[in-house]
Short mmCIF file of C-alpha atoms and ligand atoms in Angstrom, two decimals:
data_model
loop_
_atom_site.label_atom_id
_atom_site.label_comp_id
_atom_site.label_asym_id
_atom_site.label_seq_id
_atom_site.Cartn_x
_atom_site.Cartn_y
_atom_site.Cartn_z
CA UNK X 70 -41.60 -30.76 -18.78
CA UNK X 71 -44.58 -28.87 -17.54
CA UNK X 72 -45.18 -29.59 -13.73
CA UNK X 73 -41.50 -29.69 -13.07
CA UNK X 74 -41.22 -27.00 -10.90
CA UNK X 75 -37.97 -26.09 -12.45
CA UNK X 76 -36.49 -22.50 -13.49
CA UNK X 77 -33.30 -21.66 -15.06
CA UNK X 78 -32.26 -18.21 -14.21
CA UNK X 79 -30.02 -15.75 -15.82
CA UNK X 80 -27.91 -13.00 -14.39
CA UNK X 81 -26.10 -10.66 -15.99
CA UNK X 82 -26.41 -7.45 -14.15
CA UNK X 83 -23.00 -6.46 -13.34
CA UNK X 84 -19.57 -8.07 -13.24
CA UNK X 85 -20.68 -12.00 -12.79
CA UNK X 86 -21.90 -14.20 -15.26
CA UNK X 87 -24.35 -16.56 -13.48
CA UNK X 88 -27.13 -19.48 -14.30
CA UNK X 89 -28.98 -21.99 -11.86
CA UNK X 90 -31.78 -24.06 -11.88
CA UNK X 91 -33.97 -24.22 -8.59
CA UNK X 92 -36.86 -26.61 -8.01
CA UNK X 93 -39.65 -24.62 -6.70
CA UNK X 94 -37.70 -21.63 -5.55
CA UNK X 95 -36.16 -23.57 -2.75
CA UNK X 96 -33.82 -27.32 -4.39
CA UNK X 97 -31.05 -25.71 -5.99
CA UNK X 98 -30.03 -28.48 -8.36
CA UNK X 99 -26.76 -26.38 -9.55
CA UNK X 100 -25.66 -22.92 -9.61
CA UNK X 101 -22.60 -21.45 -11.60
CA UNK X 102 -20.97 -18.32 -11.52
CA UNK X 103 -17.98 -16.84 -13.79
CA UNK X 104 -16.81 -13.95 -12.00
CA UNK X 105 -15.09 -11.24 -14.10
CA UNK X 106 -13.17 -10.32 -11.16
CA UNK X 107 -9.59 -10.36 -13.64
CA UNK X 108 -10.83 -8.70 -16.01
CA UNK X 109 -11.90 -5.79 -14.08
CA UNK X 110 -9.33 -5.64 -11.19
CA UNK X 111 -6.47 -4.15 -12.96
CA UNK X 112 -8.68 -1.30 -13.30
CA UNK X 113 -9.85 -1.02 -9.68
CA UNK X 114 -13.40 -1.18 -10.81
CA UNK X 115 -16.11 -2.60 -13.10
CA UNK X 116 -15.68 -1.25 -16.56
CA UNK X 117 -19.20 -1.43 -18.22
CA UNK X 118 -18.23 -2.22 -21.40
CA UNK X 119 -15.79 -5.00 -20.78
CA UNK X 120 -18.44 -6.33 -18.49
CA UNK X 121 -20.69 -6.79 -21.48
CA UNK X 122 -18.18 -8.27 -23.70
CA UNK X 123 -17.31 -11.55 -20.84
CA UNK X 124 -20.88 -11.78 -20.40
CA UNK X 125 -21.50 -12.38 -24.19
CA UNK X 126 -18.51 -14.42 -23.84
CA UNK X 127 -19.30 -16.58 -20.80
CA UNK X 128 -23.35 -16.94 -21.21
CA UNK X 129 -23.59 -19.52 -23.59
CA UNK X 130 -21.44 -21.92 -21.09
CA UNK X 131 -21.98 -20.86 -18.49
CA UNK X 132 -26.05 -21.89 -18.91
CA UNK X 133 -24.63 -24.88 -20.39
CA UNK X 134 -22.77 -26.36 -17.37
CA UNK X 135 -26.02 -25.09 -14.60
CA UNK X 136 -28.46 -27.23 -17.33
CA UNK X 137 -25.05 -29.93 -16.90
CA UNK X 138 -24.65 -29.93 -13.17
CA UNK X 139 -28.43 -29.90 -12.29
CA UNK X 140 -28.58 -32.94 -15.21
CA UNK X 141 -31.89 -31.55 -17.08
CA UNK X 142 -32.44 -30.42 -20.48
CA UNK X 143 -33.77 -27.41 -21.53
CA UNK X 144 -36.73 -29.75 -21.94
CA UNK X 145 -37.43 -30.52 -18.42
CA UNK X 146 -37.76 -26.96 -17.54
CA UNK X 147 -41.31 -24.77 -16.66
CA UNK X 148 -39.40 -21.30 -17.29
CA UNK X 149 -37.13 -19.31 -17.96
CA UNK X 150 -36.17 -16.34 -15.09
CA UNK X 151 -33.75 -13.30 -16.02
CA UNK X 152 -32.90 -10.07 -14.04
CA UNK X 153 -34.16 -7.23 -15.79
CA UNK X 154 -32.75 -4.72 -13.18
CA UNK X 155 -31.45 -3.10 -11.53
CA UNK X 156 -27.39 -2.73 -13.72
CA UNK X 157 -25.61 -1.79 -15.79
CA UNK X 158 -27.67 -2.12 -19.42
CA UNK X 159 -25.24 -3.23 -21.60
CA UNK X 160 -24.58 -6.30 -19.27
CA UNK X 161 -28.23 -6.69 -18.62
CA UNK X 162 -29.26 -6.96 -22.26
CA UNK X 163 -26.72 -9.66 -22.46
CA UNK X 164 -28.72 -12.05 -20.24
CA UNK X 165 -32.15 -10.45 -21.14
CA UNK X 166 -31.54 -11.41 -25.04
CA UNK X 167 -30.05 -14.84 -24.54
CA UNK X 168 -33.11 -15.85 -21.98
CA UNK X 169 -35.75 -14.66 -24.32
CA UNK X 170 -34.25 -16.59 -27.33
CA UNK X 171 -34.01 -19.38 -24.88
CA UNK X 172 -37.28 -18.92 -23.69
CA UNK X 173 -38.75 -18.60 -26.96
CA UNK X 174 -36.99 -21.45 -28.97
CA UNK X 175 -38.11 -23.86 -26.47
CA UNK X 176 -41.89 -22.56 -25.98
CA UNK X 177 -40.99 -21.59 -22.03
CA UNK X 178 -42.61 -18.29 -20.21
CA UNK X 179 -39.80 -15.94 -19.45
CA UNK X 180 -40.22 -14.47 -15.97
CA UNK X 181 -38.28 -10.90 -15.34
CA UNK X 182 -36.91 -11.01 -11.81
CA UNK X 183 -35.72 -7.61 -10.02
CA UNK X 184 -32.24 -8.44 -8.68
CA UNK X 185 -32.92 -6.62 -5.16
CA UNK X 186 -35.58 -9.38 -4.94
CA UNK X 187 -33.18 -11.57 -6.39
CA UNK X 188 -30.78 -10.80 -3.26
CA UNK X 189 -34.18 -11.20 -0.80
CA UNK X 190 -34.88 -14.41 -1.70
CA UNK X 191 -31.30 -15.20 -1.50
CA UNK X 192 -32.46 -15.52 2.32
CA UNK X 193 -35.41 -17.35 2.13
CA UNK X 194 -33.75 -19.82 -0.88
CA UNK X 195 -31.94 -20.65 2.35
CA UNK X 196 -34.47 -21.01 4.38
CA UNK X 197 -36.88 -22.93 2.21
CA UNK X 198 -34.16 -25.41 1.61
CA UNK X 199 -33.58 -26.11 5.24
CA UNK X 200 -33.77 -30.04 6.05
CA UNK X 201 -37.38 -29.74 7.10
CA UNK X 202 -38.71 -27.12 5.00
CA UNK X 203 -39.10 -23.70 7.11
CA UNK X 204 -42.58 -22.48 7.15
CA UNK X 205 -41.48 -19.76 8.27
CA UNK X 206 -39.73 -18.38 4.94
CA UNK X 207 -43.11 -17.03 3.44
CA UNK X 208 -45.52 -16.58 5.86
CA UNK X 209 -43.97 -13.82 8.33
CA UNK X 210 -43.25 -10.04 7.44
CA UNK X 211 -39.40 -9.00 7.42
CA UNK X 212 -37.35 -5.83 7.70
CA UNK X 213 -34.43 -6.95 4.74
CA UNK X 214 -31.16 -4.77 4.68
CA UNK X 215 -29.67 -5.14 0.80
CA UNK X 216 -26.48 -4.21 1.00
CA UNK X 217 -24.32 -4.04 -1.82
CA UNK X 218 -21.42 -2.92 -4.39
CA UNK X 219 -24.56 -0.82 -5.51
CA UNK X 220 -27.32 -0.58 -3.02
CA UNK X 221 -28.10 -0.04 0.86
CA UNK X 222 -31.45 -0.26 1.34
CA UNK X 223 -33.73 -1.35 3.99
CA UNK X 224 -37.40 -2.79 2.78
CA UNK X 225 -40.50 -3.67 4.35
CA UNK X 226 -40.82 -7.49 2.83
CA UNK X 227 -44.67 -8.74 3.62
CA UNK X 228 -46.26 -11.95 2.08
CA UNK X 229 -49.60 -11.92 0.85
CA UNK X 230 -50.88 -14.75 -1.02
CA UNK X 231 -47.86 -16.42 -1.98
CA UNK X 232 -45.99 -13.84 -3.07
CA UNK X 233 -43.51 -10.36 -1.60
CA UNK X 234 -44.78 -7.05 -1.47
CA UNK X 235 -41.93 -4.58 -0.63
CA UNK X 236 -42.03 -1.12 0.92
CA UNK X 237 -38.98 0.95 0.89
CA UNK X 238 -38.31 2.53 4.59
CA UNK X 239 -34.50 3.81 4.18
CA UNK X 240 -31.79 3.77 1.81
CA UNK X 241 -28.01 5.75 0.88
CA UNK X 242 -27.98 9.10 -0.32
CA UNK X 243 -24.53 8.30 -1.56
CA UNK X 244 -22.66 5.77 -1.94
CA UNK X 245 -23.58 2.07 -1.01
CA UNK X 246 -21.79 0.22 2.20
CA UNK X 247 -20.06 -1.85 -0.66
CA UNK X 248 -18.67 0.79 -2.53
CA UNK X 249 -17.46 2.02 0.55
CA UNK X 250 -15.46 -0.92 1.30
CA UNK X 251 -14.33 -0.80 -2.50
CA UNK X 252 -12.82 2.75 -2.42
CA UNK X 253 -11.26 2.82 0.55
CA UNK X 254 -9.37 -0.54 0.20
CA UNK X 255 -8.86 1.00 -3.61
CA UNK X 256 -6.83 4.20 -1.47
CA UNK X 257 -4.88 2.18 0.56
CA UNK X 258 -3.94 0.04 -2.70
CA UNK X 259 -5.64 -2.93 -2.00
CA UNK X 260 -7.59 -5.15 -4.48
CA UNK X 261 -10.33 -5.13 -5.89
CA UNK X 262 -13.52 -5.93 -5.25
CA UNK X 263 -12.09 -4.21 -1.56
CA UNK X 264 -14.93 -5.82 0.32
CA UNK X 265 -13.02 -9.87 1.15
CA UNK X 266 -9.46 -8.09 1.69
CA UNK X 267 -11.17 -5.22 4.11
CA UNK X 268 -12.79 -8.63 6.06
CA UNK X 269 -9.74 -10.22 6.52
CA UNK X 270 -7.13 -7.51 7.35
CA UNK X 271 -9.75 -6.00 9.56
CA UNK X 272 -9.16 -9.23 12.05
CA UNK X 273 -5.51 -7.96 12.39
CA UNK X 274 -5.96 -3.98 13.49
CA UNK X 275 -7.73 -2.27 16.50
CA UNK X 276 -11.32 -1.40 15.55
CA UNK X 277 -11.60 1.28 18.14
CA UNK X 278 -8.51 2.43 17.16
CA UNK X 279 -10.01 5.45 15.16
CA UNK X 280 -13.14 6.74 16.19
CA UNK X 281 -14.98 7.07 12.75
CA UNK X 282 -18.39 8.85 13.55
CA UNK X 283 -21.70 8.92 11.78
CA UNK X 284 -23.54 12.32 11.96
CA UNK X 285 -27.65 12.36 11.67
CA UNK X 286 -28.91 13.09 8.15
CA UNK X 287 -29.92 16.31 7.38
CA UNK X 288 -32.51 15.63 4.52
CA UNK X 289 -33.29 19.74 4.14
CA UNK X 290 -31.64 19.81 0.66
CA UNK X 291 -33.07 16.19 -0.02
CA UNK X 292 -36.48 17.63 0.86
CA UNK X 293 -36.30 20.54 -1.45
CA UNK X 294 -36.50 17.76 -4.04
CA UNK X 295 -33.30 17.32 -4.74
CA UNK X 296 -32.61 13.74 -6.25
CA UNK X 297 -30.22 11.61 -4.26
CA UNK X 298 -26.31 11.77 -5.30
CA UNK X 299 -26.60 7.56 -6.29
CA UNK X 300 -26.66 5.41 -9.04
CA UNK X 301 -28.92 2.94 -7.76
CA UNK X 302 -32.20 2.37 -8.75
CA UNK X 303 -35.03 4.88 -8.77
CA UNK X 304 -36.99 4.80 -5.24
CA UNK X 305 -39.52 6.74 -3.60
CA UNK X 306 -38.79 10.55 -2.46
CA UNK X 307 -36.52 10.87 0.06
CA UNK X 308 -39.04 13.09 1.69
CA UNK X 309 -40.84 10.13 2.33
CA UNK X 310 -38.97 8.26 4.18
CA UNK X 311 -37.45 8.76 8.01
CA UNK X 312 -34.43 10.78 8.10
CA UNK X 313 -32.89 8.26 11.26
CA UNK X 314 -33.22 4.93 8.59
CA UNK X 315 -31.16 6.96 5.48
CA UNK X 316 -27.49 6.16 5.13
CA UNK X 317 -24.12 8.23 3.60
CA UNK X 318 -21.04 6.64 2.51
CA UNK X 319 -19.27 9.14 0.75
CA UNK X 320 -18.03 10.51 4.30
CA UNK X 321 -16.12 7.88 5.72
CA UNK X 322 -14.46 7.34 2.51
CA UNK X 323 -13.08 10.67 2.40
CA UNK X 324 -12.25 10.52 6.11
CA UNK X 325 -10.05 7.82 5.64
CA UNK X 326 -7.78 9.68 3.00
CA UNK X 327 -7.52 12.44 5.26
CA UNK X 328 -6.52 10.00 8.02
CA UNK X 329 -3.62 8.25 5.28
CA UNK X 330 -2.59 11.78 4.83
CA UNK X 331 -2.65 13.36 7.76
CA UNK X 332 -0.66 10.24 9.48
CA UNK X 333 1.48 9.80 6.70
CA UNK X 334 0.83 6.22 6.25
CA UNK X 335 3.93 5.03 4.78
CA UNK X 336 3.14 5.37 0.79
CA UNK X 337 6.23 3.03 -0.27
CA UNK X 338 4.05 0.42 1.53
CA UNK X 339 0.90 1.34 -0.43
CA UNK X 340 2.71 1.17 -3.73
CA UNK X 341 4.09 -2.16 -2.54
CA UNK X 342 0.46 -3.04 -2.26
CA UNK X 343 -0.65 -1.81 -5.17
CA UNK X 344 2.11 -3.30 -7.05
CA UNK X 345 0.80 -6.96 -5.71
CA UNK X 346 -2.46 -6.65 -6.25
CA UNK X 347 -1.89 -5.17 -10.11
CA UNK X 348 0.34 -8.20 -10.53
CA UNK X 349 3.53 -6.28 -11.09
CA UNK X 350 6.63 -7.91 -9.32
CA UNK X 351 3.80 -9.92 -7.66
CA UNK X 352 5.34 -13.86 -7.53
CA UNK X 353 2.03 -14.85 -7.26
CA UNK X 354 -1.12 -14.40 -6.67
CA UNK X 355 -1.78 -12.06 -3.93
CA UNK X 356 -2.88 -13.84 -0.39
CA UNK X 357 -3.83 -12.97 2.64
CA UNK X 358 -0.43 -13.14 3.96
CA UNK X 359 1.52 -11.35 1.78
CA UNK X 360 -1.29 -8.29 1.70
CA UNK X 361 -1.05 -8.63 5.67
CA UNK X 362 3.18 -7.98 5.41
CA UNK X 363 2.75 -5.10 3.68
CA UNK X 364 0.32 -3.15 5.87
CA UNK X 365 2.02 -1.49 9.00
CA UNK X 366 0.05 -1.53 12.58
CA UNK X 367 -1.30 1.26 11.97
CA UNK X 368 -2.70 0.67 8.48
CA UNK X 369 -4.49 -2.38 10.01
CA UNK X 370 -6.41 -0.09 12.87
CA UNK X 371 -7.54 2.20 10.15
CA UNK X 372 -8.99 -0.79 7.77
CA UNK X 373 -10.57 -2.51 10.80
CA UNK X 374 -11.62 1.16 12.65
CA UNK X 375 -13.41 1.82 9.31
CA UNK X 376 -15.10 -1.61 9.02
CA UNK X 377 -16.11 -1.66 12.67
CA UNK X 378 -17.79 1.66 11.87
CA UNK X 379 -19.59 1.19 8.76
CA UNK X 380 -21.45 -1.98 10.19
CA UNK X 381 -22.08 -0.09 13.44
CA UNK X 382 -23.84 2.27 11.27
CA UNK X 383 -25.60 -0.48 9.54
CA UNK X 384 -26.78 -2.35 12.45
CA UNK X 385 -28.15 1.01 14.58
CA UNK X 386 -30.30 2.18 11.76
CA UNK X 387 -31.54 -1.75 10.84
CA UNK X 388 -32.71 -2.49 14.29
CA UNK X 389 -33.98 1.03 14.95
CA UNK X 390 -36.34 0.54 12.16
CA UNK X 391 -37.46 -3.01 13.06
CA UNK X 392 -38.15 -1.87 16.13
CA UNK X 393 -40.07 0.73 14.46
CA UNK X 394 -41.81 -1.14 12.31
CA UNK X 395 -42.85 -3.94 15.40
CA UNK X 396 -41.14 -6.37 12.74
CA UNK X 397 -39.39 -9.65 14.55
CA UNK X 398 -37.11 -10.96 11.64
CA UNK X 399 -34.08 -9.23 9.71
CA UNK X 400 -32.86 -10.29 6.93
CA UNK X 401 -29.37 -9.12 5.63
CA UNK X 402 -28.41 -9.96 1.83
CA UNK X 403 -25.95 -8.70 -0.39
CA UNK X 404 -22.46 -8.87 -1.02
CA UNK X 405 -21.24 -6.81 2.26
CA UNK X 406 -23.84 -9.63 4.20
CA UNK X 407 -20.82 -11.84 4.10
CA UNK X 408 -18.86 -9.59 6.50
CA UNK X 409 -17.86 -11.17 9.27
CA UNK X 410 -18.05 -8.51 12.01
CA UNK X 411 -21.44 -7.76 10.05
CA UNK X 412 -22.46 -11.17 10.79
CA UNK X 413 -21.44 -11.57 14.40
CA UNK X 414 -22.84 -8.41 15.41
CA UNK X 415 -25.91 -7.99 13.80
CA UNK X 416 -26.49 -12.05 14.92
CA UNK X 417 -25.27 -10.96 19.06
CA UNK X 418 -27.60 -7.65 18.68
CA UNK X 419 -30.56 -9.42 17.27
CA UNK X 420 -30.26 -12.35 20.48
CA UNK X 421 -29.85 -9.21 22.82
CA UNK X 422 -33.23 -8.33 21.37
CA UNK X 423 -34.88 -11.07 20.43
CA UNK X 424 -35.55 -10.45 17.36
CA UNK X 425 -34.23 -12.91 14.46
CA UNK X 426 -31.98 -12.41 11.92
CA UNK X 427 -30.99 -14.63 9.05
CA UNK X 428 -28.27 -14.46 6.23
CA UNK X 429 -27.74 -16.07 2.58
CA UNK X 430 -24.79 -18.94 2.69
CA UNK X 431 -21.26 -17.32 1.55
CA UNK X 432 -22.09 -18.13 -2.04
CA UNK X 433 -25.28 -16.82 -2.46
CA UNK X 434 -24.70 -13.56 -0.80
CA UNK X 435 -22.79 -12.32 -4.10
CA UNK X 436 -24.41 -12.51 -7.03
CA UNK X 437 -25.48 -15.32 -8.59
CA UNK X 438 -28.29 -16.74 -10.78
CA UNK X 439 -30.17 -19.27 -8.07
CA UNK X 440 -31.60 -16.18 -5.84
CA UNK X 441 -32.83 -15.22 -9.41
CA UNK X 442 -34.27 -18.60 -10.16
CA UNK X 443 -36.03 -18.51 -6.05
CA UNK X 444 -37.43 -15.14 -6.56
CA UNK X 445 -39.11 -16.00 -10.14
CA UNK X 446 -40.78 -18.93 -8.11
CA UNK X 447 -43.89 -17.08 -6.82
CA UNK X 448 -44.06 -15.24 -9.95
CA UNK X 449 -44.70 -18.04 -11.90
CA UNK X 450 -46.72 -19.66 -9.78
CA UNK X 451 -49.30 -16.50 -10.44
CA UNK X 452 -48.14 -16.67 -13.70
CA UNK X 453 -46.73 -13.04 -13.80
CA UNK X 454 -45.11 -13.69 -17.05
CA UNK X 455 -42.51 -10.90 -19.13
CA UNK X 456 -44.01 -10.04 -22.75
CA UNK X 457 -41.09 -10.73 -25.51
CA UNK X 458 -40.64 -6.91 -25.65
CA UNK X 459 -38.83 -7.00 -22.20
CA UNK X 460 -35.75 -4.59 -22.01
CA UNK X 461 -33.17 -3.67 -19.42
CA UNK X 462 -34.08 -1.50 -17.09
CA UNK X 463 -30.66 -0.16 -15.23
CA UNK X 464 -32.53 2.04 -12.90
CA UNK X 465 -35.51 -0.63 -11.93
CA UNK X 466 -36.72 0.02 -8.26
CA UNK X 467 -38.22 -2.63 -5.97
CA UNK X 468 -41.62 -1.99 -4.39
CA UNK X 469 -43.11 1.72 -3.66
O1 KG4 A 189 -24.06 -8.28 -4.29
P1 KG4 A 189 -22.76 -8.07 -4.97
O2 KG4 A 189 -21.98 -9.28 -5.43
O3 KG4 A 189 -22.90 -7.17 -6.24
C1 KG4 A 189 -23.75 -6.06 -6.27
O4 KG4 A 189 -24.98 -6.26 -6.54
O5 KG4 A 189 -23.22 -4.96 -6.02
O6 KG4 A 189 -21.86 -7.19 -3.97
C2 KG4 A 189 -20.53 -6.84 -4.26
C3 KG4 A 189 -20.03 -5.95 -3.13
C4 KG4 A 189 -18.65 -5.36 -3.39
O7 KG4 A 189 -18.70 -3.98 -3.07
C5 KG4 A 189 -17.75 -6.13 -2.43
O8 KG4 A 189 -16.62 -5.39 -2.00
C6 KG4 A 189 -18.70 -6.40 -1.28
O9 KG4 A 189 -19.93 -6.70 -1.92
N1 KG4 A 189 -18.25 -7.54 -0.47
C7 KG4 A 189 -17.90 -7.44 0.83
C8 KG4 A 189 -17.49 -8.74 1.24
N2 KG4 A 189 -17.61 -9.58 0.17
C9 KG4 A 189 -18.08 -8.83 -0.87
N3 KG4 A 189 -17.89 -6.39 1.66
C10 KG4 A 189 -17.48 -6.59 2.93
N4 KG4 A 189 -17.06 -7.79 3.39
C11 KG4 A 189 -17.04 -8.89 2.59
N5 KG4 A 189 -16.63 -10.07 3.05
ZN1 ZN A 190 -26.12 -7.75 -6.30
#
C-alpha cells in the first residue's frame, strides 16, 4: 500500500538468514533470523558454500514468518530493501535474487542497502524507536565503531538532509576484533562463533593477568601502497588515514598460542573442550557451565587478559579520534558491540568524558534484516532506488 511507510528487508550476507519489516526506519513490526550457527560450527568457521545452500534453504520462510509476525502482506508494503554488500557473494546473491523477484512480482522499488550502514542504523533503529521519538538520531554527527566477524572500522557518520554521509577515519590492517575473538577461542577449543563463549568465561579469569600489549602502527609498508592484509571491503588508502586510529588483530592472536604453548596449558583439557563443543561425548549441548569445568585458572586469565586487551585497544583509538574529530556521540555496532566489558567500559569512559555513547539492543547487534530495513528508510525517502541489474558486491565499501 503506497504511503505505508513499510520495508521488508533481506539479509543474506554471511552465515544468518534474516527478514524484517520496519515502519519508517524506526517501528520494527517483526524481525527473524535463522542463524546457521550448526551448520557451520563443526567446522570452526563459515564455509561459503554451505552458507549459500541454508540461505536458499531458509529465505523463502524465513520472509514468510517477518511478513507473518509483522501481520502485512506483501501488499501493504512501499519496498523492498536487500544488502548488496559487503559478503560473501554466493550468500549475497541468495537474498539479492529473491528480493528483486519479490520486488518485481509485486511492482515494489528495491532499495540496495550496504550492510556497514545496515549495522549504523542498527543504533539509531534504537534510538528512533525510543518511547518519545529521539530527535537526536538524525540530526547530530557521530564517530561509529563497526566492529565485526569481518570489519573494524571507525566512520565519520554526518546527516545532511535526511540522509548519512560517511567518511572513513580508521580501520584493521588485519584481522577484525571479531575474528580475533573467533580464532583464539577456536585455539583454545572453544566454539564457534568464539565471540559469546570469550564474554562469558572472561567474567571468571584475571584480566590483568597477562599483560597483552598493543604496539603503534607502523604504516611505512602500508604507505608504499601496499593493500591491507583483509578481506573486508575496499576503503580508502591507508595512506590516508591517521596511523594512531588503524587497528591489527593478527598479533594478539598469535600471542595467545605462544602463551598456550609456552605455559603448557593443559592440552587434555583443550581436547576435552573441543570434544564438547564438536558434540562428541558431549551429553548435551554445551553450556556455560560445563565449558567453565573444563578450563583451568589459568586458561580463564588468558581468555579474559585477551578480551580486556582487545577492547582496551578499541576504546583508546575510538575516543582518541572523537576527540579528534570534536565529535560528542559514539556509536558502537556490530557483533563484538555486545561485549560486555566492551559495553561497560566504553559506557564509564564516555561519562568520564562526557561524550555519549550508544549501542544496538543484544539482538540487533548481530546481524539481522531490521537494521537493513532502518537504513533503506532515508533512501527511499529520496527515492535512491537499485536498477533490476543489481549484483553482489562482496567487497562494497561505505562512504570515501
Ligand atoms: O555482526 P556479526 O553478526 O557478523 C558480521 O558481520 O561479521 O558479528 C559476528 C562476530 C563474530 O566474530 C562473533 O564472535 C562476534 O561478532 N561476537 C562477539 C560477541 N557476540 C558476537 N564478540 C565478543 N563478545 C560477544 N558477546
Ligand atoms: Zn555484520
Amino acid at each position: 500500500m503506497p504511503g505505508s511507510g513499510l520495508i521488508l528487508a533481506i539479509e543474506s550476507s554471511c552465515d544468518e538468514t534474516a527478514a524484517a519489516v520496519v515502519e519508517r526506519g524506526a517501528r520494527t513490526l517483526s524481525s527473524v533470523v535463522a542463524s546457521q550457527i550448526a551448520t557451520h560450527a563443526r567446522y570452526g568457521g563459515v564455509v561459503p558454500e554451505l552458507a549459500s545452500r541454508e540461505h536458499l534453504r531458509a529465505v523463502v520462510p524465513v520472509v514468510r514468518a517477518a511478513l507473518a509476525q509483522a501481520g502485512v502482506s506483501l501488499g501493504d508494503l512501499d519496498a523492498i530493501a536487500v544488502t548488496s554488500g559487503p559478503g560473501l557473494a554466493g550468500a549475497l546473491l541468495v537474498g539479492i535474487t529473491y528480493a528483486k523477484a519479490l520486488a518485481f512480482a509485486n511492482g515494489l522499488p528495491l532499495i540496495a542497502v550496504n550492510h556497514l550502514e545496515g549495522h549504523i542504523h542498527a543504533v539509531l533503529l534504537n534510538e528512533r524507536s525510543m518511547p518519545d521519538g529521539n530527535e537526536f538520531a538524525d540530526t547530530e554527527p557521530a564517530l561509529a565503531l563497526v566492529v565485526s566477524g569481518g570489519h573494524t572500522h571507525l566512520y565519520l557518520a554526518t546527516p545532511a538532509e535526511g540522509s548519512w554521509h560517511y567518511s572513513l577515519i580508521g580501520r584493521t590492517l588485519d584481522d577484525a576484533a571479531g575474528e580475533a575473538f573467533d580464532k583464539v577461542a577456536k585455539l583454545l577449543g572453544l566454539g564457534y562463533p568464539g565471540g559469546p563463549w570469550i564474554d562469558n568465561l572472561a567474567l571468571h579469569g584475571n584480566p590483568k593477568a597477562v599483560p597483552f600489549a598493543f604496539s603503534r602502527i607502523k604504516t611505512k609498508l602500508h604507505l608504499a601502497g601496499k593493500a591491507p592484509r583483509t578481506k573486508a571491503a575496499k576503503t580508502a588508502p591507508i595512506a590516508d588515514l591517521d596511523p594512531d586510529f588503524l587497528f591489527s588483530f593478527s598479533g594478539i592472536k598469535t600471542a595467545v598460542l605462544r602463551y598456550v604453548e609456552l605455559h603448557n596449558l593443559r592440552p587434555e583439557a583443550e581436547s576435552r573442550r573441543e570434544a564438547l563443543f564438536m558434540g562428541i561425548d558431549a551429553p548435551a549441548r554445551p553450556t556455560i557451565e560445563n565449558a567453565l569445568a573444563q578450563c583451568e585458572p589459568q586458561t580463564l586469565d588468558l581468555i579474559a587478559s585477551f578480551q580486556h586487551a582487545v577492547v582496551g585497544d578499541l576504546l583508546k583509538k575510538t575516543f582518541a579520534a572523537a576527540e579528534s574529530l570534536g565529535v560528542r556521540r559514539i556509536l558502537v555496532t556490530g557483533g563484538v558491540a555486545a561485549n560486555r566489558e566492551l559495553r561497560t567500559r566504553f559506557t564509564s569512559e564516555a561519562a568520564r568524558r562526557n561524550v555519549s555513547v550508544s549501542f544496538p539492543t543484544l539482538a540487533l547487534s548481530t546481524d539481522n534484516a531490521a537494521m537493513i530495513a532502518a537504513a533503506a528508510w532515508p533512501r527511499f525517502v529520496a527515492k535512491e532506488f537499485a536498477s533490476s541489474e543489481l549484483s553482489a558486491d562482496p567487497s562494497l565499501a561505505l562512504g570515501r
